[in-house]
Coordinates of C-alpha atoms in Angstrom, one line a residue:
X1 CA -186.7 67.9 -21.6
X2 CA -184.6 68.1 -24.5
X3 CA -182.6 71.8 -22.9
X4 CA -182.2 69.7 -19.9
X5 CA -180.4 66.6 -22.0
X6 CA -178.2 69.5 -23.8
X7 CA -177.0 71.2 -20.4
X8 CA -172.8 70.6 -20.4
X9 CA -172.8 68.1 -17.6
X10 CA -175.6 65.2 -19.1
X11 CA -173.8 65.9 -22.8
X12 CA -170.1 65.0 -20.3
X13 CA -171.9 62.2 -18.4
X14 CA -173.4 60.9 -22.0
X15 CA -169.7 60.8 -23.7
X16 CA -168.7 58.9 -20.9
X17 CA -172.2 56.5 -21.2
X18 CA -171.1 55.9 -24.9
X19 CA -167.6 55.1 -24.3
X20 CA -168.9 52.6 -21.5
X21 CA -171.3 51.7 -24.1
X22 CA -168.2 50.2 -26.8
X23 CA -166.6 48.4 -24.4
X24 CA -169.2 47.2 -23.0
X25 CA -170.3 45.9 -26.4
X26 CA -166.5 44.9 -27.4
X27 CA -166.3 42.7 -24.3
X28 CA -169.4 40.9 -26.0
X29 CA -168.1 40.4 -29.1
X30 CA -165.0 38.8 -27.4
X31 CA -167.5 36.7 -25.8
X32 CA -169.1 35.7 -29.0
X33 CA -165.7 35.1 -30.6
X34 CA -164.4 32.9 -27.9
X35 CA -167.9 30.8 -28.1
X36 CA -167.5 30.5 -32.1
X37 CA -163.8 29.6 -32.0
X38 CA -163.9 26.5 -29.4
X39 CA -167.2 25.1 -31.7
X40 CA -166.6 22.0 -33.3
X41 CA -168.4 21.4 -36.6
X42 CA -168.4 18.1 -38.4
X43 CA -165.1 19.1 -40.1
X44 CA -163.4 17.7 -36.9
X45 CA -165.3 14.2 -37.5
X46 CA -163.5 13.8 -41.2
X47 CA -160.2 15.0 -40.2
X48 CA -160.6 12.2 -37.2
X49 CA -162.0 9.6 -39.8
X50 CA -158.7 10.2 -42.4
X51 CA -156.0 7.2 -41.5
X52 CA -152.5 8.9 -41.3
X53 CA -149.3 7.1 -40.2
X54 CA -148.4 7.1 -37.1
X55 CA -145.2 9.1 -37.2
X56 CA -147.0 12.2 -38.0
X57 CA -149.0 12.5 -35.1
X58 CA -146.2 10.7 -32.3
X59 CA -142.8 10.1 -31.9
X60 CA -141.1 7.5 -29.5
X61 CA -141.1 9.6 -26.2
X62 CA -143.9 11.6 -26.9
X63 CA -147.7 11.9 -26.3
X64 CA -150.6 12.7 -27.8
X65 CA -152.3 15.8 -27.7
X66 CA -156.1 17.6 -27.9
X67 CA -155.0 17.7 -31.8
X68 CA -153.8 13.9 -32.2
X69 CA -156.0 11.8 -29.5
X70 CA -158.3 9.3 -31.3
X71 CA -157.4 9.9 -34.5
X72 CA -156.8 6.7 -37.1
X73 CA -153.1 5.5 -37.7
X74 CA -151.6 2.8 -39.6
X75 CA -148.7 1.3 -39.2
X76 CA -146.1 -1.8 -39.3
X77 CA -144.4 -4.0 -36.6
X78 CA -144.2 -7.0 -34.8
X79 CA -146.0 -8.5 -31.7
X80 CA -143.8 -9.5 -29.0
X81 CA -145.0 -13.5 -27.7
X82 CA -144.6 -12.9 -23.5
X83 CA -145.8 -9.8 -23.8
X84 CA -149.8 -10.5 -23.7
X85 CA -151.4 -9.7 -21.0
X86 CA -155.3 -8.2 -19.9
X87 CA -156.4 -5.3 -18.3
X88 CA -159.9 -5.1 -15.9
X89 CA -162.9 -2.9 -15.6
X90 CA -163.8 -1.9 -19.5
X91 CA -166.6 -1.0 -20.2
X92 CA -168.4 -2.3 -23.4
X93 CA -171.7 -2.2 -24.5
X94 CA -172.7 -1.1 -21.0
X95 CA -171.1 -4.3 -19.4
X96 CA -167.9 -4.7 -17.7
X97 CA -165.1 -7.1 -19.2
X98 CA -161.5 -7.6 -20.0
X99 CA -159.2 -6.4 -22.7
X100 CA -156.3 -8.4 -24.3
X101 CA -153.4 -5.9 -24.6
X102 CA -150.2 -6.3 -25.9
X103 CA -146.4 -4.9 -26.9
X104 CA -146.0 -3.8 -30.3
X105 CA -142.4 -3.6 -31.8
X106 CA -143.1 -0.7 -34.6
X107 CA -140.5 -1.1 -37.1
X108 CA -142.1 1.7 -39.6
X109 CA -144.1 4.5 -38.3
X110 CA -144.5 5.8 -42.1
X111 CA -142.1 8.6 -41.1
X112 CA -139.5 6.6 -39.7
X113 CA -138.5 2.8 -40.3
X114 CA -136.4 1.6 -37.7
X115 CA -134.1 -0.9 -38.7
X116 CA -132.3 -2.3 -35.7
X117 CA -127.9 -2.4 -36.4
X118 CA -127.2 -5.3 -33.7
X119 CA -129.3 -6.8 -30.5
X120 CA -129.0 -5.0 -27.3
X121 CA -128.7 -7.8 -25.0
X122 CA -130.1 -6.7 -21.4
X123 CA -130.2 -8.3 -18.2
X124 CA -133.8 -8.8 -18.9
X125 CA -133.9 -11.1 -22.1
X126 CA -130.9 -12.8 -23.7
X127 CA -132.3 -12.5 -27.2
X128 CA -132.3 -8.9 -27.4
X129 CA -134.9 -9.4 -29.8
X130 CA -137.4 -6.1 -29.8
X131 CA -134.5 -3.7 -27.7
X132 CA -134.2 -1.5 -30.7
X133 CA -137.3 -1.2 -31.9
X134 CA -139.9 1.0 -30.2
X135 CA -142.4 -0.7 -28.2
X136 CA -146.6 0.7 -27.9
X137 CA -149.2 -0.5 -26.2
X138 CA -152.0 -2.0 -28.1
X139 CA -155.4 -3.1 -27.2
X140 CA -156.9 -6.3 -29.3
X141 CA -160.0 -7.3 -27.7
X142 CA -162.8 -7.8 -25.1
X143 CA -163.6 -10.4 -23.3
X144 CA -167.1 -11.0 -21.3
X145 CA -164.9 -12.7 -18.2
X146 CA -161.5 -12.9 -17.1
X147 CA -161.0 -16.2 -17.6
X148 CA -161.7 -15.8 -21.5
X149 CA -159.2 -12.8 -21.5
X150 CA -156.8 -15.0 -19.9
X151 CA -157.5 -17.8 -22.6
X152 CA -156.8 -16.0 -25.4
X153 CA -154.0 -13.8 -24.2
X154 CA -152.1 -16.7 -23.2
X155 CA -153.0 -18.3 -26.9
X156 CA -151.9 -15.1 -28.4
X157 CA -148.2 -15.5 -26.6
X158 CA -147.8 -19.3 -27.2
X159 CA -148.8 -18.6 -31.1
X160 CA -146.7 -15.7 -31.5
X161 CA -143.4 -16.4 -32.6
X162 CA -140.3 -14.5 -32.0
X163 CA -139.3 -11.3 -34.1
X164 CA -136.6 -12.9 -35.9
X165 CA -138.6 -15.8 -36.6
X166 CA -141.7 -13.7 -38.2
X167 CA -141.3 -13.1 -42.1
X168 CA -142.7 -9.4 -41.9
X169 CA -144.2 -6.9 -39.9
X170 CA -148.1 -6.6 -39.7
X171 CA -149.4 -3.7 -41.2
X172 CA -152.1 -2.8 -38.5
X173 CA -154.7 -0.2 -38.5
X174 CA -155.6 1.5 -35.4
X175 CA -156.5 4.3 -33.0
X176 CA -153.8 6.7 -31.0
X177 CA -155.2 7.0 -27.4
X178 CA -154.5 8.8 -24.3
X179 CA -153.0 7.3 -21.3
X180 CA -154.7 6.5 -18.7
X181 CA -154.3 7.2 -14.6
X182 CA -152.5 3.9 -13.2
X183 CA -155.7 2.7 -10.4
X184 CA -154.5 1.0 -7.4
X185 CA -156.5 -2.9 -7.0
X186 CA -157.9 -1.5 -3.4
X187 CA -159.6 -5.2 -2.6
X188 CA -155.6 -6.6 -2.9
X189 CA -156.8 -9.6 -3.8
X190 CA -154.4 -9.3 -7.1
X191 CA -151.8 -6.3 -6.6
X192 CA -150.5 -7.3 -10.2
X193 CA -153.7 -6.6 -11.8
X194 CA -153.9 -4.1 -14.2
X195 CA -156.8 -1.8 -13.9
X196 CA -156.4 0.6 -16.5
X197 CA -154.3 2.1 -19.1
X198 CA -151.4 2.7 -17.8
X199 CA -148.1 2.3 -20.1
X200 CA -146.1 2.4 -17.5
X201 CA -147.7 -0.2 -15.3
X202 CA -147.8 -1.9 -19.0
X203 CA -144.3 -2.0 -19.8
X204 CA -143.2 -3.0 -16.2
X205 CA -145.0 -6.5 -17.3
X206 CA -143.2 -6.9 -20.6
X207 CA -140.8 -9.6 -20.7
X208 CA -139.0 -8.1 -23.7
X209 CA -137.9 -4.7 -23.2
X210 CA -137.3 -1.7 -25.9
X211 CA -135.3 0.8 -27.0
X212 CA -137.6 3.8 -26.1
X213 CA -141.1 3.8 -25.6
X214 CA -144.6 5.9 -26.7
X215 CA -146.4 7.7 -24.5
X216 CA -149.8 6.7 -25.8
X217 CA -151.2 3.5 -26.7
X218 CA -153.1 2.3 -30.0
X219 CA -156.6 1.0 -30.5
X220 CA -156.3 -2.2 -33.3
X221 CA -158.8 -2.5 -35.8
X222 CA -157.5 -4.3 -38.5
X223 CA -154.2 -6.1 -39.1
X224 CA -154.5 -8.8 -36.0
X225 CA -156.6 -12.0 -36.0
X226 CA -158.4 -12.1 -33.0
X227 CA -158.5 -15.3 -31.1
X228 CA -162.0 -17.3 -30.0
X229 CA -163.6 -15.5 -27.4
X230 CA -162.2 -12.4 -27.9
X231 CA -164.8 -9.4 -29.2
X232 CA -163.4 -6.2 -31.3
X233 CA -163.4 -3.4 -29.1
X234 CA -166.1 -1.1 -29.6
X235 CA -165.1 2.5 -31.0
X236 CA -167.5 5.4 -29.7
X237 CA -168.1 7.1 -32.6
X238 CA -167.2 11.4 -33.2
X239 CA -169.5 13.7 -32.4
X240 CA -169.8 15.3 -35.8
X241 CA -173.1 17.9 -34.2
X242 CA -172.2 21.2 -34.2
X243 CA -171.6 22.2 -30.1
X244 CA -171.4 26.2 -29.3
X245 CA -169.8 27.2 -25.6
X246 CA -173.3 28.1 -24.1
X247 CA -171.2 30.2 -21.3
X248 CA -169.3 32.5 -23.8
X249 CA -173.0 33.4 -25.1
X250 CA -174.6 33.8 -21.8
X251 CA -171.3 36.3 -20.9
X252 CA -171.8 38.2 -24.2
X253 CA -175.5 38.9 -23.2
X254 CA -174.7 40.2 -19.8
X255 CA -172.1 42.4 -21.4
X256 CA -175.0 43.7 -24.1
X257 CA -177.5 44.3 -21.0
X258 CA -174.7 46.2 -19.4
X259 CA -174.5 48.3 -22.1
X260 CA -178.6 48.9 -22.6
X261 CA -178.1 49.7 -18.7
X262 CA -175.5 52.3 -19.3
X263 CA -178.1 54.3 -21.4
X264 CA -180.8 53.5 -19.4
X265 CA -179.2 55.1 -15.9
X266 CA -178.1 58.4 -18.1
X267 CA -181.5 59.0 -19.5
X268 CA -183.3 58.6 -15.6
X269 CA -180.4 61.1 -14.2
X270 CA -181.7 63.5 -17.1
X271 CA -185.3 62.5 -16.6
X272 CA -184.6 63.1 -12.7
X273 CA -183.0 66.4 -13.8
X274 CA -185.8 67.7 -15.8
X275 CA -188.5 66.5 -12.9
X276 CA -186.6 68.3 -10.6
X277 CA -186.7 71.8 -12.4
X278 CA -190.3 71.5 -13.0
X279 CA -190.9 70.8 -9.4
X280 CA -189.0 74.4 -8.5
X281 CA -190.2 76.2 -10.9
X282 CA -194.6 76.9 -10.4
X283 CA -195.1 79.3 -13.6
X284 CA -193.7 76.5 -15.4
X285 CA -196.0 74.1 -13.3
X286 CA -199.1 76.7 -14.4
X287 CA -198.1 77.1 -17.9
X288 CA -198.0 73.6 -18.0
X289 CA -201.5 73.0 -16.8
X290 CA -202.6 75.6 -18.8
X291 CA -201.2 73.6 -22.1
X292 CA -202.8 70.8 -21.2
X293 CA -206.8 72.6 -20.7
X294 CA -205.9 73.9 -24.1
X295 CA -205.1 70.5 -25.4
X296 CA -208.5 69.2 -23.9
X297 CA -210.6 72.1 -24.9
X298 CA -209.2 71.6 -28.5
X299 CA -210.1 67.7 -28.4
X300 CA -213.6 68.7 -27.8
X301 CA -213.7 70.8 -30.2
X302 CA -212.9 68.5 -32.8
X303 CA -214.7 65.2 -31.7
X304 CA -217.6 65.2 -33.2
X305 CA -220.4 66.5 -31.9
X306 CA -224.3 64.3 -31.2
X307 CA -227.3 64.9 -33.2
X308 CA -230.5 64.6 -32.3
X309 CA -232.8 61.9 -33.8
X310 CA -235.1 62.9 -36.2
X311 CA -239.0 63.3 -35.0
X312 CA -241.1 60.6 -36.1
X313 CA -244.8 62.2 -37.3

């Protein structure tokens, strides 16, 4: 068989097998790189645990991104009173409730502290109070039923005094978070009900309006005292386990059996090949058969032959 794998056109078609063969076996590795770079190890988890200000992951007009969403920020500013307001179907603990959210005036994003020159008076509000400082959503609480949420947002605005009245900013601790989808109230039993976390559906509400605005709103952990009846809201914690793209793998295998197959179909064409000649050629067929009663006579020869018991007297 082996003058039949060294004829011209199998050592051709066996160059071309092994070049299949490395890209084949390159398109795998791509596969395997691809799986290994989208993994997330519990590096991610610590870099998501470090508090940073909030003006290095957003600026006013901007939103979050893969890189930025849930990560911990700090920062300083004042709560607009008016401003406080809830927000339906959230989810904590596995039971559905209410959130107290409110408008944040950020006067110091850590990067930026935003010292307003003069009021802009708007047709809005007469104070002018928050216009030039940039407003974000923030999330407080969770209430059990809507009539708690209501209670304490509506405490919240009647203790909150205005901007110019409050000695300094809070210093608030938090979570930058993705906007949400606006959801239309399909019942219409309350069309100005807000469903979900929406900024913009959020800002329409505020009394006091601002400058410019951030595409994102912020978790509060610490910095705010939360009024009776009003829970913290529940963080879901990082997944710190270490997840692989199973489909990337499952691609780079297929590409490996590909390649296996690529050897595999030259070595039956030879196989076929060789058959083939020993099919039209008979001295080779008798020469054969005579190789193989030499191969059996030889065996006997050499297996050891039976002796005959030994006679008892």
């Amino acid at each position: 068989m082996l003058k039949t794998m060294v004829k011209p056109k199998w050592l051709a078609l066996l160059g071309g097998a092994l070049l299949v063969v490395v890209l084949f076996l390159l398109l795998g590795r791509w596969q395997l790189n691809a799986a290994f770079d989208s993994s997330t190890t519990a590096v991610d988890s610590e870099q998501y645990e470090e508090v940073v200000p909030l003006g290095e992951l957003i600026q006013p007009g901007g939103g979050v991104t893969e890189e930025t969403v849930a990560r911990s920020i700090t920062m300083s500013g004042w709560l607009v009173p008016g401003d406080f307001t809830i927000v339906s179907n959230r989810i904590q603990n596995g039971e559905t409730g209410w959130w107290v959210v409110g408008h944040l005036a950020v006067a110091d994003d850590g990067v930026s502290e935003f010292l307003p020159s003069s009021p802009v008076v708007t047709e809005e509000t007469e104070t002018g109070t928050a216009s030039e400082y940039p407003g974000l959503v923030v999330a407080f609480g969770w209430a059990a039923t809507e009539d708690e949420a209501l209670a304490a947002a509506a405490e919240l605005n009647a203790s909150t005094p205005q901007i110019a009245e409050q000695a300094a900013p809070l210093n608030i601790v938090g979570k930058l978070e993705a906007l949400q989808e606006p959801v239309i109230d399909r019942d219409g039993q309350n069309p100005a009900q807000v469903n979900s976390m929406s900024a913009g559906q959020l800002i329409n509400t505020w009394q006091a309006p601002a400058v410019s605005y951030y595409a994102a709103w912020s978790l509060v952990e610490t910095g705010v005292e939360l009024p009776a009846g009003l829970q913290p809201i529940a963080v879901v914690a990082i997944d710190d386990s270490f997840q692989l793209d199973l489909l990337n793998i499952f691609y780079a295998i297929e590409w490996l059996v590909f390649a296996i197959m690529a050897i595999y179909i030259w070595w039956r064409l030879v196989r076929d090949d060789y058959q083939a000649e020993l099919a039209e050629d008979p001295v080779a067929d008798l020469a054969e058969e005579i190789r193989r009663e030499k191969l059996r006579a030889l065996a006997a020869e050499r297996a050891p032959q039976d002796k005959p018991a030994p006679e008892r007297n």
